[in-house]
Tab-separated table of C-alpha atoms and ligand atoms in Angstrom:
chain	number	residue	atom	x	y	z
A	22	UNK	CA	118.247	-4.023	-14.393
A	23	UNK	CA	115.682	-6.200	-12.641
A	24	UNK	CA	112.095	-5.249	-13.496
A	25	UNK	CA	110.717	-5.903	-10.013
A	26	UNK	CA	112.995	-4.020	-7.674
A	27	UNK	CA	113.364	-5.529	-4.237
A	28	UNK	CA	114.513	-3.916	-1.028
A	29	UNK	CA	117.666	-5.983	-0.667
A	30	UNK	CA	119.272	-6.593	-4.044
A	31	UNK	CA	122.344	-8.819	-4.106
A	32	UNK	CA	125.078	-8.366	-6.706
A	33	UNK	CA	127.498	-11.256	-7.192
A	34	UNK	CA	130.947	-10.833	-8.743
A	35	UNK	CA	132.606	-13.824	-10.415
A	36	UNK	CA	135.656	-14.583	-12.543
A	37	UNK	CA	135.213	-18.275	-13.336
A	38	UNK	CA	132.968	-21.278	-13.018
A	39	UNK	CA	130.604	-19.568	-10.633
A	40	UNK	CA	129.660	-22.653	-8.628
A	41	UNK	CA	129.402	-20.582	-5.434
A	42	UNK	CA	127.229	-18.061	-7.265
A	43	UNK	CA	125.007	-20.925	-8.479
A	44	UNK	CA	124.752	-22.293	-4.934
A	45	UNK	CA	123.669	-18.855	-3.702
A	46	UNK	CA	121.094	-18.470	-6.487
A	47	UNK	CA	119.652	-21.903	-5.688
A	48	UNK	CA	119.591	-21.138	-1.959
A	49	UNK	CA	117.746	-17.890	-2.681
A	50	UNK	CA	115.126	-19.903	-4.574
A	51	UNK	CA	114.711	-22.803	-2.175
A	52	UNK	CA	115.039	-20.544	0.892
A	53	UNK	CA	112.466	-18.080	-0.530
A	54	UNK	CA	114.719	-15.069	0.115
A	55	UNK	CA	112.387	-12.836	-1.890
A	56	UNK	CA	109.433	-13.539	0.398
A	57	UNK	CA	111.369	-13.764	3.650
A	58	UNK	CA	113.948	-10.988	3.243
A	59	UNK	CA	112.753	-9.044	0.170
A	60	UNK	CA	116.113	-10.083	-1.302
A	61	UNK	CA	117.144	-11.508	-4.643
A	62	UNK	CA	120.223	-11.922	-6.791
A	63	UNK	CA	119.768	-8.922	-9.079
A	64	UNK	CA	122.930	-9.129	-11.151
A	65	UNK	CA	126.027	-11.204	-11.780
A	66	UNK	CA	129.067	-9.282	-12.952
A	67	UNK	CA	132.278	-10.830	-14.271
A	68	UNK	CA	135.655	-9.399	-15.195
A	69	UNK	CA	135.993	-12.195	-17.762
A	70	UNK	CA	133.671	-12.723	-20.725
A	71	UNK	CA	134.496	-16.452	-20.701
A	72	UNK	CA	133.472	-16.984	-17.058
A	73	UNK	CA	131.491	-20.211	-17.081
A	74	UNK	CA	129.045	-18.962	-14.474
A	75	UNK	CA	127.594	-16.311	-16.772
A	76	UNK	CA	125.613	-18.904	-18.746
A	77	UNK	CA	124.008	-20.272	-15.585
A	78	UNK	CA	123.041	-16.775	-14.441
A	79	UNK	CA	121.480	-15.956	-17.806
A	80	UNK	CA	119.550	-19.243	-17.782
A	81	UNK	CA	118.144	-18.183	-14.417
A	82	UNK	CA	116.987	-14.891	-15.903
A	83	UNK	CA	119.531	-12.904	-13.915
A	84	UNK	CA	121.030	-9.819	-15.514
A	85	UNK	CA	124.716	-10.271	-16.326
A	86	UNK	CA	127.450	-7.809	-17.198
A	87	UNK	CA	131.086	-8.159	-18.180
A	88	UNK	CA	133.735	-5.567	-17.431
A	89	UNK	CA	137.121	-6.660	-18.715
A	90	UNK	CA	139.788	-5.305	-16.393
A	91	UNK	CA	142.206	-5.245	-19.339
A	92	UNK	CA	140.147	-2.441	-20.872
A	93	UNK	CA	141.154	-0.111	-18.034
A	94	UNK	CA	144.530	1.572	-17.650
A	95	UNK	CA	144.660	1.319	-13.870
A	96	UNK	CA	143.221	-0.744	-11.048
A	97	UNK	CA	141.514	2.428	-9.791
A	98	UNK	CA	139.835	3.028	-13.167
A	99	UNK	CA	138.561	-0.545	-13.318
A	100	UNK	CA	137.242	-0.446	-9.769
A	101	UNK	CA	135.487	2.872	-10.435
A	102	UNK	CA	133.770	1.416	-13.503
A	103	UNK	CA	132.889	-1.723	-11.571
A	104	UNK	CA	131.404	0.338	-8.748
A	105	UNK	CA	129.330	2.336	-11.235
A	106	UNK	CA	127.958	-0.916	-12.655
A	107	UNK	CA	127.247	-2.344	-9.208
A	108	UNK	CA	125.549	0.856	-8.032
A	109	UNK	CA	122.916	0.517	-10.769
A	110	UNK	CA	121.369	-2.107	-8.484
A	111	UNK	CA	121.778	-0.266	-5.155
A	112	UNK	CA	122.753	-3.568	-3.559
A	113	UNK	CA	122.287	-4.448	0.074
A	114	UNK	CA	125.087	-6.959	-0.430
A	115	UNK	CA	127.992	-7.319	-2.829
A	116	UNK	CA	129.161	-10.921	-2.864
A	117	UNK	CA	132.591	-11.909	-4.163
A	118	UNK	CA	132.314	-15.485	-5.405
A	119	UNK	CA	135.603	-16.490	-6.953
A	120	UNK	CA	136.228	-12.901	-8.076
A	121	UNK	CA	139.954	-13.006	-8.681
A	122	UNK	CA	140.815	-9.336	-8.455
A	123	UNK	CA	142.592	-7.365	-5.765
A	124	UNK	CA	140.287	-4.493	-4.829
A	125	UNK	CA	141.339	-0.917	-4.166
A	126	UNK	CA	140.786	0.586	-0.694
A	127	UNK	CA	138.262	3.055	-2.164
A	128	UNK	CA	136.188	0.206	-3.582
A	129	UNK	CA	136.259	-1.688	-0.291
A	130	UNK	CA	135.324	1.443	1.685
A	131	UNK	CA	132.388	2.151	-0.624
A	132	UNK	CA	130.776	-1.177	0.266
A	133	UNK	CA	131.939	-1.394	3.875
A	134	UNK	CA	129.733	-3.733	5.880
A	135	UNK	CA	128.002	-5.122	2.791
A	136	UNK	CA	130.945	-6.738	0.965
A	137	UNK	CA	131.496	-10.471	1.536
A	138	UNK	CA	134.116	-12.886	0.238
A	139	UNK	CA	134.747	-16.603	0.381
A	140	UNK	CA	138.297	-17.850	0.529
A	141	UNK	CA	139.302	-21.517	0.196
A	142	UNK	CA	141.345	-21.798	3.382
A	143	UNK	CA	140.912	-21.554	7.125
A	144	UNK	CA	141.872	-17.896	7.399
A	145	UNK	CA	144.054	-16.396	8.696
A	146	UNK	CA	146.045	-19.351	7.313
A	147	UNK	CA	146.938	-19.212	3.631
A	148	UNK	CA	145.647	-15.928	2.269
A	149	UNK	CA	146.336	-15.471	-1.447
A	150	UNK	CA	146.629	-18.099	-4.157
A	151	UNK	CA	147.329	-21.866	-4.302
A	152	UNK	CA	145.773	-22.430	-0.885
A	153	UNK	CA	145.195	-26.170	-1.291
A	154	UNK	CA	148.712	-27.018	-2.429
A	155	UNK	CA	150.112	-24.853	0.354
A	156	UNK	CA	147.971	-26.674	2.957
A	157	UNK	CA	149.168	-30.055	1.628
A	158	UNK	CA	152.802	-28.915	1.506
A	159	UNK	CA	152.571	-27.648	5.090
A	160	UNK	CA	151.348	-31.058	6.247
A	161	UNK	CA	147.998	-29.735	7.455
A	162	UNK	CA	145.573	-32.374	8.750
A	163	UNK	CA	142.639	-30.064	8.091
A	164	UNK	CA	141.729	-27.529	5.464
A	165	UNK	CA	138.582	-25.579	4.792
A	166	UNK	CA	136.934	-22.381	3.686
A	167	UNK	CA	136.122	-19.022	5.242
A	168	UNK	CA	133.383	-16.494	4.571
A	169	UNK	CA	134.442	-13.053	5.777
A	170	UNK	CA	133.715	-9.379	5.568
A	171	UNK	CA	136.094	-7.731	3.143
A	172	UNK	CA	138.591	-5.179	4.371
A	173	UNK	CA	141.352	-3.401	2.492
A	174	UNK	CA	143.832	-6.132	3.431
A	175	UNK	CA	143.632	-9.102	1.046
A	176	UNK	CA	141.793	-12.135	2.482
A	177	UNK	CA	141.428	-10.562	5.913
A	178	UNK	CA	138.429	-9.163	7.740
A	179	UNK	CA	135.895	-10.362	10.303
A	180	UNK	CA	135.156	-14.060	9.919
A	181	UNK	CA	131.466	-14.934	9.486
A	182	UNK	CA	131.603	-18.689	8.875
A	183	UNK	CA	134.117	-21.450	8.420
A	184	UNK	CA	133.933	-25.072	7.356
A	185	UNK	CA	136.589	-27.676	8.047
A	186	UNK	CA	137.447	-30.747	5.957
A	187	UNK	CA	140.150	-33.357	6.501
A	188	UNK	CA	143.234	-33.483	4.321
A	189	UNK	CA	143.366	-37.160	3.303
A	190	UNK	CA	146.395	-39.284	2.406
A	191	UNK	CA	147.114	-38.973	-1.303
A	192	UNK	CA	145.197	-35.719	-1.653
A	193	UNK	CA	146.185	-33.476	-4.533
A	194	UNK	CA	145.327	-29.800	-4.731
A	195	UNK	CA	142.537	-30.897	-7.070
A	196	UNK	CA	140.915	-33.473	-4.774
A	197	UNK	CA	141.249	-31.216	-1.750
A	198	UNK	CA	139.780	-28.254	-3.657
A	199	UNK	CA	136.764	-30.359	-4.617
A	200	UNK	CA	136.184	-31.398	-0.989
A	201	UNK	CA	136.476	-27.797	0.194
A	202	UNK	CA	134.227	-26.490	-2.592
A	203	UNK	CA	131.372	-28.735	-1.456
A	204	UNK	CA	131.528	-27.016	1.914
A	205	UNK	CA	131.805	-23.569	0.327
A	206	UNK	CA	128.453	-24.208	-1.351
A	207	UNK	CA	126.960	-24.878	2.077
A	208	UNK	CA	128.420	-22.040	4.169
A	209	UNK	CA	128.280	-19.143	1.691
A	210	UNK	CA	124.489	-19.205	1.303
A	211	UNK	CA	124.183	-19.673	5.091
A	212	UNK	CA	126.360	-16.628	5.772
A	213	UNK	CA	124.330	-14.516	3.356
A	214	UNK	CA	121.064	-15.690	4.858
A	215	UNK	CA	122.373	-14.812	8.339
A	216	UNK	CA	123.330	-11.363	7.079
A	217	UNK	CA	119.869	-10.830	5.561
A	218	UNK	CA	118.267	-11.982	8.784
A	219	UNK	CA	120.412	-9.457	10.629
A	220	UNK	CA	122.298	-11.917	12.811
B	18	GAR	C1	136.341	-20.970	-4.880
B	18	GAR	O1	137.044	-22.066	-4.351
B	18	GAR	C2	136.612	-19.723	-4.062
B	18	GAR	O2	136.743	-19.971	-2.700
B	18	GAR	C3	137.919	-19.270	-4.659
B	18	GAR	O3	137.780	-19.479	-6.042
B	18	GAR	C4	136.895	-20.588	-6.250
B	18	GAR	C5	135.807	-20.122	-7.193
B	18	GAR	O4	135.000	-21.195	-7.567
B	18	GAR	N1	138.173	-17.899	-4.353
B	18	GAR	C6	139.399	-17.423	-4.141
B	18	GAR	O5	140.394	-18.087	-4.221
B	18	GAR	C7	139.434	-15.936	-3.780
B	18	GAR	N2	140.622	-15.626	-3.070
B	18	GAR	P1	133.579	-20.916	-8.251
B	18	GAR	O6	133.814	-19.912	-9.383
B	18	GAR	O7	133.162	-22.254	-8.771
B	18	GAR	O8	132.663	-20.377	-7.214
């Protein structure tokens, strides 16, 4: 656990590369969240030991933890263990940043109002997986990303911020994902800062 406890700890959950998590950590540094909001990223937790983002978090001196969902017999058991780990930090915010797990209603209820997610589509369009390919296949002219409060329904909940990008001729899921990701790195820290500011 962090040695210098702050009033508004943030816990970030990741499953992969963690580029959104890194963008949030950098925004916390450059935006002086500790001084302005008494907030800091206190821990990064992954359900995968090979999540690339863990190395970045450790380099930043952030506590990391891994809970492998395969070690738990049920979704409920995993979510209970995850909640116990999160609660060590008494977070003001729990931030899902590419955390590729469906959460149980109990878990969502526990963090109601302080659980955020980013999804790589313009919700309510394209909840779920393969958003970029689905946007291309549907002939969309625009794609984007959404930061939202998490509710028990997957990829739903009050929208806090969105960013729009064009779908360009010749786009693949890969090129479109990269364009959207750049915008994710902009709006996720903004949404968190707004939340900390109370707007
Ligand atoms: C991001 O594009 C994020 O929006 C998406 O996973 C990627 C994680 O990238 N999340 C989801 O699809 C959740 N439904 P990152 O690990 O580099 O932040």
